[in-house]
Every structure is written in C-alpha cells, then in structure tokens.
mmCIF file of C-alpha atoms in Angstrom:
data_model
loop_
_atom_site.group_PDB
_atom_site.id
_atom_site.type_symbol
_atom_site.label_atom_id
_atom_site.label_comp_id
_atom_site.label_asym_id
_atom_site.label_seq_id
_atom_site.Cartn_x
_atom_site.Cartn_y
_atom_site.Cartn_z
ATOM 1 C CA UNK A 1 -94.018 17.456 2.792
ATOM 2 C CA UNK A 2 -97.158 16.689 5.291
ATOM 3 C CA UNK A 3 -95.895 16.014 9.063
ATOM 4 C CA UNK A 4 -98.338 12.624 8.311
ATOM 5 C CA UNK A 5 -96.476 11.390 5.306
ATOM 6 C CA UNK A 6 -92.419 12.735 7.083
ATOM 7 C CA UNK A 7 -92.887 10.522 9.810
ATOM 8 C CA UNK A 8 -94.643 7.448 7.662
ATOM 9 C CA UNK A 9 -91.531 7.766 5.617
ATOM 10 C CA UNK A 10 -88.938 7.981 8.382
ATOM 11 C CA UNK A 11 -90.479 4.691 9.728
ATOM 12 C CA UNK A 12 -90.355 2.807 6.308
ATOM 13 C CA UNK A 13 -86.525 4.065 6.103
ATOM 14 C CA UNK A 14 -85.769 2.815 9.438
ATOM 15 C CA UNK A 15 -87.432 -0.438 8.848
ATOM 16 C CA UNK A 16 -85.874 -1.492 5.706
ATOM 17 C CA UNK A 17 -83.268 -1.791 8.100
ATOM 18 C CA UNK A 18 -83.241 -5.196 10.398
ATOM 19 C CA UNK A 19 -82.629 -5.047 14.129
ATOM 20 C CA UNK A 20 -83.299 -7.754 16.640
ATOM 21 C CA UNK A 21 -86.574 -6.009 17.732
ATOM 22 C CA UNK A 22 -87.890 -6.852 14.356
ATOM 23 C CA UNK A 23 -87.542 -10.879 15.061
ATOM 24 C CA UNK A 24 -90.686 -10.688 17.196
ATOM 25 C CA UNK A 25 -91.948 -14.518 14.963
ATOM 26 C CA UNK A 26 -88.461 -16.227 16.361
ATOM 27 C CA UNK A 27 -89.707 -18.232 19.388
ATOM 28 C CA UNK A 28 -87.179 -17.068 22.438
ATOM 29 C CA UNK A 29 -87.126 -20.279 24.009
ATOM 30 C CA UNK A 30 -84.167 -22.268 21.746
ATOM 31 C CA UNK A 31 -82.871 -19.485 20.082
ATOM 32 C CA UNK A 32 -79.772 -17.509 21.098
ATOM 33 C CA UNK A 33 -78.014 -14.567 18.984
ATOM 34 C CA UNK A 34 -74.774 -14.920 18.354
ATOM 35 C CA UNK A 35 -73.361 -11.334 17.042
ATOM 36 C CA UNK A 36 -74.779 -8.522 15.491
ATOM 37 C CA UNK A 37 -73.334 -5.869 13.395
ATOM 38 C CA UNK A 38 -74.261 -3.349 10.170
ATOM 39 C CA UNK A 39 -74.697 -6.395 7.976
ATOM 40 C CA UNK A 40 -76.997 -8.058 10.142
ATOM 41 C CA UNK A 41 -77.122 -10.821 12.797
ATOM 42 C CA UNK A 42 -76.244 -14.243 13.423
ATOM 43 C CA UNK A 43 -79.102 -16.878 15.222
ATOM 44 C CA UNK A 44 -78.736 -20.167 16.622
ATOM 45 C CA UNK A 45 -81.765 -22.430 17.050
ATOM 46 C CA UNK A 46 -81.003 -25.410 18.946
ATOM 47 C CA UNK A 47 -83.516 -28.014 20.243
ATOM 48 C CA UNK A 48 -82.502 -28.794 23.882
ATOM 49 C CA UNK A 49 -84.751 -31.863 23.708
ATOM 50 C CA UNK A 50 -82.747 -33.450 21.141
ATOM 51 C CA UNK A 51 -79.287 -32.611 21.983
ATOM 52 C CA UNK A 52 -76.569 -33.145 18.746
ATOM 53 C CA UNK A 53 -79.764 -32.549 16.638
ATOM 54 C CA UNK A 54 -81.964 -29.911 14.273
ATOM 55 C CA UNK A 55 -79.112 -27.410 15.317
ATOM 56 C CA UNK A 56 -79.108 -24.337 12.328
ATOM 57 C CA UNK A 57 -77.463 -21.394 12.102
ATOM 58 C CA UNK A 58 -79.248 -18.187 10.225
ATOM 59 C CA UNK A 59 -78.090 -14.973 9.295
ATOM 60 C CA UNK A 60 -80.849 -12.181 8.633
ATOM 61 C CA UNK A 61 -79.562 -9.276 6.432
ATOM 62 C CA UNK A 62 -79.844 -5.861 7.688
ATOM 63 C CA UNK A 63 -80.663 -4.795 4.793
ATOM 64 C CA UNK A 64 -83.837 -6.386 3.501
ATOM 65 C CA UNK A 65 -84.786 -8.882 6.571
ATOM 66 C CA UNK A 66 -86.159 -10.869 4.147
ATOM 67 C CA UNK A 67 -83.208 -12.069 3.212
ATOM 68 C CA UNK A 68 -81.313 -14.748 5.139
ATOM 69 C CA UNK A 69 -79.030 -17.517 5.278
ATOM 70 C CA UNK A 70 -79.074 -20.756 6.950
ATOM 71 C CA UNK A 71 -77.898 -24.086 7.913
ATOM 72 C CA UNK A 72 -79.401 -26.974 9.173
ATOM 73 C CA UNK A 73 -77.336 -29.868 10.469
ATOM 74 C CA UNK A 74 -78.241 -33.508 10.641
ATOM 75 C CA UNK A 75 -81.812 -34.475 12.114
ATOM 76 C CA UNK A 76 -82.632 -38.151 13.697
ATOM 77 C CA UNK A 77 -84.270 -38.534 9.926
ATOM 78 C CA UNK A 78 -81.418 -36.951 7.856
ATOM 79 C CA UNK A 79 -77.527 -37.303 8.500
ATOM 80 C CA UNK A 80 -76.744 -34.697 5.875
ATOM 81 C CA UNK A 81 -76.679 -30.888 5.973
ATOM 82 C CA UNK A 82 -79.063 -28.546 4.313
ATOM 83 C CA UNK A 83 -78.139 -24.473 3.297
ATOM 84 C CA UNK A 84 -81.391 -22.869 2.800
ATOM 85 C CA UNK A 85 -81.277 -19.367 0.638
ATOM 86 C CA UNK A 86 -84.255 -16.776 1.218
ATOM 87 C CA UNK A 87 -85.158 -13.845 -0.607
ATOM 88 C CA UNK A 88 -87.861 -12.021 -2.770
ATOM 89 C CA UNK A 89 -86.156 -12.334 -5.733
ATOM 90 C CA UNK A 90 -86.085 -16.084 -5.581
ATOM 91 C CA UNK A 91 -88.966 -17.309 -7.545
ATOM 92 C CA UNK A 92 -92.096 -18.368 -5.489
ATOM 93 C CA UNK A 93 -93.987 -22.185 -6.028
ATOM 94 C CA UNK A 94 -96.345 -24.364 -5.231
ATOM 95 C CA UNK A 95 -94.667 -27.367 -5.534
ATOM 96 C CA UNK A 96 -91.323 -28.695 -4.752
ATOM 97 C CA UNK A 97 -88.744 -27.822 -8.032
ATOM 98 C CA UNK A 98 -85.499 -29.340 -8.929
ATOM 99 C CA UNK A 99 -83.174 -26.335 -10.332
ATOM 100 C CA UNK A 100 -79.613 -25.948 -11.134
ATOM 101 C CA UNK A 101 -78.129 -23.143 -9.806
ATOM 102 C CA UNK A 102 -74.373 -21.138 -9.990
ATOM 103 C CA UNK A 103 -72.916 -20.121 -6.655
ATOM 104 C CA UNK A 104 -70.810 -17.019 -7.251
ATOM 105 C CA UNK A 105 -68.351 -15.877 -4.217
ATOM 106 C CA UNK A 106 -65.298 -13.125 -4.985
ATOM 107 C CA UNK A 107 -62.066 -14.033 -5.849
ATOM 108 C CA UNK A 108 -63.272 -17.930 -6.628
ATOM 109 C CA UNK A 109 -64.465 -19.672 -9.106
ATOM 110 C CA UNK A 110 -68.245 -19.758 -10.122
ATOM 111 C CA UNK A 111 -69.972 -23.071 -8.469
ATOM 112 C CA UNK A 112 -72.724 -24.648 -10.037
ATOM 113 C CA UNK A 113 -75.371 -26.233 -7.353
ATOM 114 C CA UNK A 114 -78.595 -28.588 -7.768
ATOM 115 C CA UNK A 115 -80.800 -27.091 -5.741
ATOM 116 C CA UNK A 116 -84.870 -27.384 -4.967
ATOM 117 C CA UNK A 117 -87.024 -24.356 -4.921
ATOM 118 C CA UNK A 118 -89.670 -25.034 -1.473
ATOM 119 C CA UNK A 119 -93.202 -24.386 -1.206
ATOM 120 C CA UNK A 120 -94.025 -20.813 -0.921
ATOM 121 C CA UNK A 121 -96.410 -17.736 -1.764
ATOM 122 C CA UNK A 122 -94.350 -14.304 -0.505
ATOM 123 C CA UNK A 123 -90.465 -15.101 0.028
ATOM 124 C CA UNK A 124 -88.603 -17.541 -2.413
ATOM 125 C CA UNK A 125 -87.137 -20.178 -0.559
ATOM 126 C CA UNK A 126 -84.068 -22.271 -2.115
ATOM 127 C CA UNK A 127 -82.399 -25.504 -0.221
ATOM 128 C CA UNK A 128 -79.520 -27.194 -1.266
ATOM 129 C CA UNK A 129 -78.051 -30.361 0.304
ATOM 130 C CA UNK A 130 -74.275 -30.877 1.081
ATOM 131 C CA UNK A 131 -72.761 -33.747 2.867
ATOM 132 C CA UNK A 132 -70.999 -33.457 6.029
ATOM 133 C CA UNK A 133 -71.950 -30.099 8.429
ATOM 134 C CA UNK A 134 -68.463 -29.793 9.510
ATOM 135 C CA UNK A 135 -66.943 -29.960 6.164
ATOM 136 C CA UNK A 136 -69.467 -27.562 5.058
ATOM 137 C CA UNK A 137 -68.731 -25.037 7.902
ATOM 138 C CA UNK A 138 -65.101 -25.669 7.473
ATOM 139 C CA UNK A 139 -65.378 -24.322 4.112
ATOM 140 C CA UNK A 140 -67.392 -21.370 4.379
ATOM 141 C CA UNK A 141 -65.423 -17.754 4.470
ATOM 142 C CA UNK A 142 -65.888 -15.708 7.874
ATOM 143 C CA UNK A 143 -66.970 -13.015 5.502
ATOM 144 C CA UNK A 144 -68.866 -12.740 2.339
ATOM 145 C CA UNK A 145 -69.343 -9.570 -0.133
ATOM 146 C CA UNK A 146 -72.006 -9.509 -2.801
ATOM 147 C CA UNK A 147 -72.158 -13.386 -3.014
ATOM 148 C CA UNK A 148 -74.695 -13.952 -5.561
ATOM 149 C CA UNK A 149 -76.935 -16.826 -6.967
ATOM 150 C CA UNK A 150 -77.827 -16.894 -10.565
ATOM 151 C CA UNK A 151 -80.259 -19.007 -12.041
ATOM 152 C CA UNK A 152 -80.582 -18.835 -15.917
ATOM 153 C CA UNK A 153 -77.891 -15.987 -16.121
ATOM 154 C CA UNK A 154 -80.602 -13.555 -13.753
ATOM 155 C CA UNK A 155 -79.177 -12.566 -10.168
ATOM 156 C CA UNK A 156 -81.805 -14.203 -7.712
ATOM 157 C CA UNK A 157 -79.849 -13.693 -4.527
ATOM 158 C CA UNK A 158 -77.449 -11.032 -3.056
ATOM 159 C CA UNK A 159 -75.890 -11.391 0.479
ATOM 160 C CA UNK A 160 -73.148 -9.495 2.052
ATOM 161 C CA UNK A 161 -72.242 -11.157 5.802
ATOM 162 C CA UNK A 162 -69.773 -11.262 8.517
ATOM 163 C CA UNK A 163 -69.137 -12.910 12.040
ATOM 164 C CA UNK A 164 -69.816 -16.276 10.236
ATOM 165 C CA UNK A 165 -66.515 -17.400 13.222
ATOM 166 C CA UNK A 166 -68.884 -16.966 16.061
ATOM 167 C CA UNK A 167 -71.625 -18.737 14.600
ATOM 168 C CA UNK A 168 -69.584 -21.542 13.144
ATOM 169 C CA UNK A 169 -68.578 -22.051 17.317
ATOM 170 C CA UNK A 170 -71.727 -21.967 18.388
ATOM 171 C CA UNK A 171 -72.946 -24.327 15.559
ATOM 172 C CA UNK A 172 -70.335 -26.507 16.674
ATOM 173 C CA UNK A 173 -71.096 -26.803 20.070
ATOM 174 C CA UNK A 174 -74.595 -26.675 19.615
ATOM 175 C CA UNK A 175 -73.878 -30.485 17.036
ATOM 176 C CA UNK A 176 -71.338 -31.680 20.096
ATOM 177 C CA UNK A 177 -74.627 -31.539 22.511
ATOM 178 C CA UNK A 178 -73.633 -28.603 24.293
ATOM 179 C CA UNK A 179 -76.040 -26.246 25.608
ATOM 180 C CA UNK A 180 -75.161 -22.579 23.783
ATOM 181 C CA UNK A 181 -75.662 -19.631 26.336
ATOM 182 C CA UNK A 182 -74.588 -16.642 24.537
ATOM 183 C CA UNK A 183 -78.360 -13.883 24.522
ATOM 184 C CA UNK A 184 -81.402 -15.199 24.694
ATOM 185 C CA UNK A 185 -83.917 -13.237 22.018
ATOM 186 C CA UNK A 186 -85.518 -11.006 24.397
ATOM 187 C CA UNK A 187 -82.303 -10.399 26.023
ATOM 188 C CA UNK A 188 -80.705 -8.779 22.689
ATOM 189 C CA UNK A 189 -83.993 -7.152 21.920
ATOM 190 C CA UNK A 190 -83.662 -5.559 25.508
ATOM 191 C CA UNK A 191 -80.436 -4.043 24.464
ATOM 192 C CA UNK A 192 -82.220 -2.036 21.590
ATOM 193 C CA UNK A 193 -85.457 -0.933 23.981
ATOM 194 C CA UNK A 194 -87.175 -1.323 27.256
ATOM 195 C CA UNK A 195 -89.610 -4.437 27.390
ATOM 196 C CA UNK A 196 -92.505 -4.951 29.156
ATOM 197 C CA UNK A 197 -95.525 -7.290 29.498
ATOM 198 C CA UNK A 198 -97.765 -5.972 27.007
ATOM 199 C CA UNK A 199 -98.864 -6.660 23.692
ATOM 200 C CA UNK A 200 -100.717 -5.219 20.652
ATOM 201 C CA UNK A 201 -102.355 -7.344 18.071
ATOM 202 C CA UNK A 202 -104.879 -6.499 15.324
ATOM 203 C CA UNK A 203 -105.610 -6.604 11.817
ATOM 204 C CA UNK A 204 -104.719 -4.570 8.643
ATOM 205 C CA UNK A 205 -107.098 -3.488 5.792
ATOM 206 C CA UNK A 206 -107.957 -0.995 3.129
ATOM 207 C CA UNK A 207 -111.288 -0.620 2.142
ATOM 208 C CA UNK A 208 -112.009 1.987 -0.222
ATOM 209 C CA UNK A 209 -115.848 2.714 -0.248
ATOM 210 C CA UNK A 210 -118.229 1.536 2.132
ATOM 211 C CA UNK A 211 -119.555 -1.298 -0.438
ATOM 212 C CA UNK A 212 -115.741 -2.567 -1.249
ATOM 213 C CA UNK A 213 -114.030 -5.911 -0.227
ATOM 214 C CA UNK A 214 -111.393 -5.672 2.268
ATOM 215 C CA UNK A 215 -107.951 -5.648 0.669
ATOM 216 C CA UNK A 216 -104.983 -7.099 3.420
ATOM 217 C CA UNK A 217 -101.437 -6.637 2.878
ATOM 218 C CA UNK A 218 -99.272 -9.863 2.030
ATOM 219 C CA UNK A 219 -98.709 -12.627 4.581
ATOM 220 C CA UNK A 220 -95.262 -12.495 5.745
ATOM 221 C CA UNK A 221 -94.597 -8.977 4.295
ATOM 222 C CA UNK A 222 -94.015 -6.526 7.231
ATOM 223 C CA UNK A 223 -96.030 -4.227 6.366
ATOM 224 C CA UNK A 224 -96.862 -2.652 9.951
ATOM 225 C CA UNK A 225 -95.081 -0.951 11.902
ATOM 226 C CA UNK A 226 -95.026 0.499 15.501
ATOM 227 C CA UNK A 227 -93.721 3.867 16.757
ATOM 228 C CA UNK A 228 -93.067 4.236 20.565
ATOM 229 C CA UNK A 229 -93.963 7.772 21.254
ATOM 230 C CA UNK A 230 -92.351 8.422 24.384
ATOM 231 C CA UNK A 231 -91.102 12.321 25.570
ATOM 232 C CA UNK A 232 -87.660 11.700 23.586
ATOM 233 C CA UNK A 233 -89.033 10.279 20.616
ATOM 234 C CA UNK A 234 -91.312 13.605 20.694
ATOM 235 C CA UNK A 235 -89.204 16.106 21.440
ATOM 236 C CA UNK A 236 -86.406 14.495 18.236
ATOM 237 C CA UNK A 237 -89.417 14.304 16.030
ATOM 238 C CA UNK A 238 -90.260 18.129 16.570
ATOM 239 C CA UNK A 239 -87.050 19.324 15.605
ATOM 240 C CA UNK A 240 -87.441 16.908 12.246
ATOM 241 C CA UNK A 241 -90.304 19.024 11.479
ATOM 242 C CA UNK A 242 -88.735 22.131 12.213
ATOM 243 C CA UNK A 243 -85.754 21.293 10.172
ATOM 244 C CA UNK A 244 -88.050 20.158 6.895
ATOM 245 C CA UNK A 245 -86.279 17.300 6.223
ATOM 246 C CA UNK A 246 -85.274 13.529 6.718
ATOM 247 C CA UNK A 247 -81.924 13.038 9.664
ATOM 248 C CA UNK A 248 -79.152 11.776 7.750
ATOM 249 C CA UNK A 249 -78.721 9.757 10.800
ATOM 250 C CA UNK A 250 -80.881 8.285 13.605
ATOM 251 C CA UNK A 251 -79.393 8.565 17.134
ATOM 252 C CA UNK A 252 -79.580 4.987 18.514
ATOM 253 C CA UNK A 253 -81.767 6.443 21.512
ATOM 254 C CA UNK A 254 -84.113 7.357 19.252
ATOM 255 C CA UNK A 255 -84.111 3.203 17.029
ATOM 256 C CA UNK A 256 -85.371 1.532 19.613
ATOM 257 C CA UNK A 257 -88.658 3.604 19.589
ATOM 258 C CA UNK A 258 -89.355 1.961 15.916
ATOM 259 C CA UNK A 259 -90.731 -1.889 15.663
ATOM 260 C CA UNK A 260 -91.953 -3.738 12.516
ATOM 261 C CA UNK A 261 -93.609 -7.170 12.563
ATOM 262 C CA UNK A 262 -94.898 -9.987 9.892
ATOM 263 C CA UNK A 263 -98.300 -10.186 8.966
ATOM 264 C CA UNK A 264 -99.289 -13.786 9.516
ATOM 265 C CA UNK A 265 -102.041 -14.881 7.660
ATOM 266 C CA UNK A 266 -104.228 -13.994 4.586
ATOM 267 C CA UNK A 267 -106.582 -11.555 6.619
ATOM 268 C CA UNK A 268 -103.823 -9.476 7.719
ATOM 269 C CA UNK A 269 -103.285 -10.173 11.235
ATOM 270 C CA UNK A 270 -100.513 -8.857 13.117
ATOM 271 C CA UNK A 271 -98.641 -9.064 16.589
ATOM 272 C CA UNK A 272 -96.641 -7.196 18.404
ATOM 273 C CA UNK A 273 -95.106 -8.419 21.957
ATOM 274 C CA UNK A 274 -93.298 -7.614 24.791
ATOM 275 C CA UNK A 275 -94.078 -3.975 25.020
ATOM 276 C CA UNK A 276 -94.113 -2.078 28.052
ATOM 277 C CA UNK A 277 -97.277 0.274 28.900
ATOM 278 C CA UNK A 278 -97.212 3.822 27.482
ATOM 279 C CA UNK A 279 -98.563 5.150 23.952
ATOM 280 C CA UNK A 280 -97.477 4.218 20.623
ATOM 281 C CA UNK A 281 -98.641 4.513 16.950
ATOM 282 C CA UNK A 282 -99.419 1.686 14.388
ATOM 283 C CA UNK A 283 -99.240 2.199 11.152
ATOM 284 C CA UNK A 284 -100.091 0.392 8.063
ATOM 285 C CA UNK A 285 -97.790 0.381 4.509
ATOM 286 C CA UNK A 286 -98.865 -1.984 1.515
ATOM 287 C CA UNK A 287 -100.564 -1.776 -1.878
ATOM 288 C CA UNK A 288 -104.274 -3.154 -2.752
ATOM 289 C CA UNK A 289 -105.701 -3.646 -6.174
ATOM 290 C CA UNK A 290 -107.521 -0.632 -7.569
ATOM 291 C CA UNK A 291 -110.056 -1.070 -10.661
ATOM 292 C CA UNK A 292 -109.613 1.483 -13.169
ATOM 293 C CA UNK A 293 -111.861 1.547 -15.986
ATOM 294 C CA UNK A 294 -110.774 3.850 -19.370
ATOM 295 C CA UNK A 295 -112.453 4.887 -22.228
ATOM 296 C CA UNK A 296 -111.344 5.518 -26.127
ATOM 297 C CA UNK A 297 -112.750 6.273 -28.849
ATOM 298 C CA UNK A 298 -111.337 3.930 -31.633
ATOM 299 C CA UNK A 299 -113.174 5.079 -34.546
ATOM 300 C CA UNK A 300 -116.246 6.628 -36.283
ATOM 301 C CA UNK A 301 -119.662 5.073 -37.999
ATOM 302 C CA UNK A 302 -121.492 7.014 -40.542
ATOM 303 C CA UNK A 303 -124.862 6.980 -40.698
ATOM 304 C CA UNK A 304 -127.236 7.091 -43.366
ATOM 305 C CA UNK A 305 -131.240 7.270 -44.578
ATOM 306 C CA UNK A 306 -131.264 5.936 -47.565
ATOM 307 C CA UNK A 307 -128.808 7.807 -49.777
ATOM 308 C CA UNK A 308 -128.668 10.907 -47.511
ATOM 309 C CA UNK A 309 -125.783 11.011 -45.067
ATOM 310 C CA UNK A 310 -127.374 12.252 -41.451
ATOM 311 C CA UNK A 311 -124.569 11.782 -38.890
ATOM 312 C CA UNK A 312 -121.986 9.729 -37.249
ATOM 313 C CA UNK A 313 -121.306 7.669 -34.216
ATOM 314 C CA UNK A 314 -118.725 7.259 -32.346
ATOM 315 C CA UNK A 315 -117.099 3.786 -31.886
ATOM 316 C CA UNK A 316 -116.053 3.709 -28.261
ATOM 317 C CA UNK A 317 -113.644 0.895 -26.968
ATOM 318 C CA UNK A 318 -114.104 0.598 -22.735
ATOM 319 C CA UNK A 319 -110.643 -1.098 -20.566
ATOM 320 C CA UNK A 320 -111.337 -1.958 -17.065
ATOM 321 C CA UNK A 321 -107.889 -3.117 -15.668
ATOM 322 C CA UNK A 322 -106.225 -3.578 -12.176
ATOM 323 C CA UNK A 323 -103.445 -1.890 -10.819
ATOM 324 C CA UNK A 324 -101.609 -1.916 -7.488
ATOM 325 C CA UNK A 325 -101.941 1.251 -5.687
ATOM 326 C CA UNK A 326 -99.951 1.957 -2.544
ATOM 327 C CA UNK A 327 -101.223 3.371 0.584
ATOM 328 C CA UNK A 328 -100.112 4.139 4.442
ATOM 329 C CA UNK A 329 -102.044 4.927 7.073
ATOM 330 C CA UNK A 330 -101.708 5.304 10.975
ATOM 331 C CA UNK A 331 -103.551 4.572 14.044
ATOM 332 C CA UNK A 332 -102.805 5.988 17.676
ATOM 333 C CA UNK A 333 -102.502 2.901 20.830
ATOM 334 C CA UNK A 334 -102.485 3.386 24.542
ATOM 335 C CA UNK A 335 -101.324 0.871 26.929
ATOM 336 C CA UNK A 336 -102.299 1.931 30.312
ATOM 337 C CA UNK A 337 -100.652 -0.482 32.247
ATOM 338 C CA UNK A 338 -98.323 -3.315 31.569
ATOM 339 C CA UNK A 339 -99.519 -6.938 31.438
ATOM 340 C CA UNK A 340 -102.329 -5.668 28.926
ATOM 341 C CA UNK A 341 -103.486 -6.742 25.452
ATOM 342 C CA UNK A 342 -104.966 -4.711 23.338
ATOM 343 C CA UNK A 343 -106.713 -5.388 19.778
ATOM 344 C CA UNK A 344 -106.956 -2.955 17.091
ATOM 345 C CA UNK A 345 -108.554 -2.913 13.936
ATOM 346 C CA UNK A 346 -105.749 -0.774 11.414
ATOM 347 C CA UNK A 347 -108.314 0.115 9.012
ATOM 348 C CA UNK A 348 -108.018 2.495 6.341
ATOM 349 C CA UNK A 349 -111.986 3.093 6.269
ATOM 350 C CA UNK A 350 -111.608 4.887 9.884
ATOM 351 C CA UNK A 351 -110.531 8.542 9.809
ATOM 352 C CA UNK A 352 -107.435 8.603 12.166
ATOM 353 C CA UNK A 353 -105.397 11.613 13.615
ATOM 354 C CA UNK A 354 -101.403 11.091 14.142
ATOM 355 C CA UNK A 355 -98.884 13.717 15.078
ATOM 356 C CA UNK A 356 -100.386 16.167 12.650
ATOM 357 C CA UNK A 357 -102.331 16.592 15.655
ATOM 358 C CA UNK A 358 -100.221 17.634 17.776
#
C-alpha cells in the first residue's frame, strides 16, 4: 500500500465517523449541543427572536452523519409537532409524497405511520406529523437500538441513539421560552481542536483529459476532507508508515487533526471555517462518470462473386456505456497567519505532491 492511498484511507475511516468538527453548515448563533457520545450527538436550535417557537431537537449519528433525527415543535403557523427522518436510504423526490410507513422499536409492537417524503436530490428526507410536542417527547425512550423504518417490507432507516433525557430538557425549556445555555457550536468543536480565524474554501473537480467536462462530487455529500498537519499529526503518521498498516485505534490527540465538510452546490464548492494558521492538506473522495466503449463480434457474413465463395466479414456489435468510477486526490494548504482566507481549486487535472513527499 502507497503512503498516498494509507493516509487517503485513514481519513475516509475517520470520517465515516461524525464529530462536532464535522457540523461546520450548523449556524453557531441558535444552536447549542446538548451531549455527545459514541452514538452521536444531540443539537438544539432555538430561535431567540421567537421565544416558545421553531424550537427542534436533532440527533446526528456517528456513524453515517447523514443520518439524523429530529423534532420540530409548534411554529406561529403550525401548533403541531413534526419528526423528520434523514438518511440515504430513504428514497429521494421531487415532489412532496404521501407514504405509509411502519415504525419498528425493540421490545414493542410494529407502528404503522403516514408520512410525506420532502423535496430532495442527495439525502432522503421523511416528516411525519404528531400532535402535541410534549406528548410526543413524553413518549419517546431515552435510548433506542436498531430502530428501523420500513416502507414496502425494505429497511429505509436504521438509528441507534442515546441521551434523548438531556435533549428532551433542553427541548422543554427551549418551548417554555427559556434561553438554553448548555455549548455553543464552536465551543464543543473547540473541545475536539484548536480554532482560529481562518478559513479555506474552494472547489472540487475531476477532469480527465484536457478536452473533458468537469465532473463535481454530489451536493451535500462530504466528499472533502481536511488534514491538519501539525508536528504530532507527523510524527503519529510516520510510525503508521513504518508499521504498514491501518491503527486499530486513533488517539484522540491525533482526531482533532481530521475535518470533513458538505459540498454545497452543483459545482462542487466547499468551506471550511474557523481554522487557525498553520498547514493542512485537502483532499478530494467521490466518483465521476467514465465512458467506456466495448466491442464484440456477434457474428459472421459470407461473401460471395457470383457462385464462388471469396471471404467473410465480421459482424461487429459496438456498447458505449457509463459507469461510476471512484477517485481521491489531495492538495497541500498553507495558512500563514490567522484571520486569512484562502481559495483553492481541488482539481484532479493538477499534478499534486502529499506526504509521499516527504
């Protein structure tokens, strides 16, 4: 195994993971978070504004941070609560859907839910209306394993949570017009690594030939990531190499050196903030259509002049098809001192140099 392709898999590892760093699309101004743990964490987003109203609770799985739960209580439009179910294995539409659903929880019995499938191209997005908020967060279990929502008999949702006590509080103060102070975003992201004034933004792309489109990863997907190569992170990632193989476990000194963010638009734009000044290395993990064209030879025509048999041609069938093709690639970033932006083009058409060259 390459050092190049070692470290481009340690970071994928590490980000299929979810820590608060990885939140960097929350706004920090009304949003607090509650608890974290190995399942994930707990959020509150309350509007200060509007006290008693568009309060919600969300938990973000650690597993796949693309996966979440949340609640919404009561706006100045809407008395009623709303649960809203997000995952990639919730189908994606256009257009608003009525479904019916089965909620299925251990040890009770299967619960079937209407439910309406919202507007959206990357991660499925399912809400379903209940009645009264604190009914609803009366009812819900502090913990959850493998709770599951099937649609048709298929499993379109998996969640495994706990600490759902400490949000339910802070939901409920957050609905009696109290103001929650519990850790501000920034402050539980400065828990996991120093933060500065800087930041990076920039835009991903793969372009194979000189003549070729641009191909950009998903919107939404997090498909960059950042590595903050400071002395430590170094002098760990040496000893990987000399020991040929992935850690079976990450020293938490060593986490907070790895950030992911969402791509936000079509064009594969990207943002990371808060960064303090030192150097650090993007890099870039998606798949892009590749054209493949194949060639077989499906049969054979004879040819003749006049009753005198001269040859044969081949009969030759051509299939030009797409298929997704996955690729990574990296891109060295210095911040020289903090308070700076910098802009980056992550583009798999440049030849880049990572700690191979070291």
């Amino acid at each position: 195994m390459s050092q190049k392709s070692l470290i481009t898999i340690i970071l994928i590892c590490t980000l299929s993971g979810f820590n608060v760093a990885n939140a960097t699309s929350v706004s920090d101004q009304d949003t607090q978070v509650i608890s974290r743990s190995s399942l994930g964490v707990w959020m509150l987003k309350q509007d200060l504004n509007q006290p008693k109203f568009n309060c919600a609770i969300r938990f973000i799985s650690a597993k796949d941070s693309q996966t979440s739960f949340s609640i919404f209580g009561p706006t100045k439009q809407t008395s009623h609560a709303t649960i809203l179910f997000q995952a990639k294995n919730i189908p994606t539409t256009y257009t608003p859907q009525e479904i019916q659903i089965q909620l299925r929880q251990q040890n009770l019995a299967a619960t079937p839910l209407k439910a309406q499938l919202l507007p959206s191209s990357q991660t499925g997005m399912l809400a379903v209306n209940t009645g009264d908020i604190q009914q609803t967060l009366k009812s819900m279990r502090d913990q959850e394993k493998d709770m599951q929502l099937k649609l048709n008999d298929a499993t379109i949702y998996t969640l495994n949570y706990e600490g759902l006590a400490q949000a339910r509080t802070a939901m409920q103060d957050c609905l009696a017009g109290k103001a929650v102070k519990t850790k501000s975003l920034k402050q539980a992201t400065a828990e996991i690594r120093p933060l500065g004034n800087s930041t990076i933004t920039g835009q991903a792309f793969y372009k194979g030939a000189i003549l070729a489109k641009k191909q950009y990863p998903p919107k939404d997907s997090q498909a960059v990531g950042l590595i903050w190569m400071t002395d430590e992170f170094k002098a760990w990632y040496d000893q990987v190499k000399r020991n040929k193989k992935l850690p079976a476990h990450i020293p938490e000194s060593i986490l907070k050196h790895f950030m992911s963010t969402r791509i936000l638009d079509d064009q594969g734009h990207f943002k990371f903030t808060n960064l303090p000044a030192g150097d650090y290395i993007l890099i870039a993990n998606f798949s892009y259509d590749k054209n493949v064209s194949h060639t077989e030879v499906v049969g054979r025509t004879d040819v003749y002049a006049g009753n005198q048999y001269i040859g044969s041609n081949d009969q030759i069938a051509r299939w030009n098809y797409v298929v997704k093709e996955g690729t990574s690639f990296e891109k060295p970033v210095t911040i020289s001192k903090d308070g700076e932006t910098i802009n980056v083009s992550l583009d798999k058409s440049q030849i880049m140099c990572f700690l191979v060259c070291f």
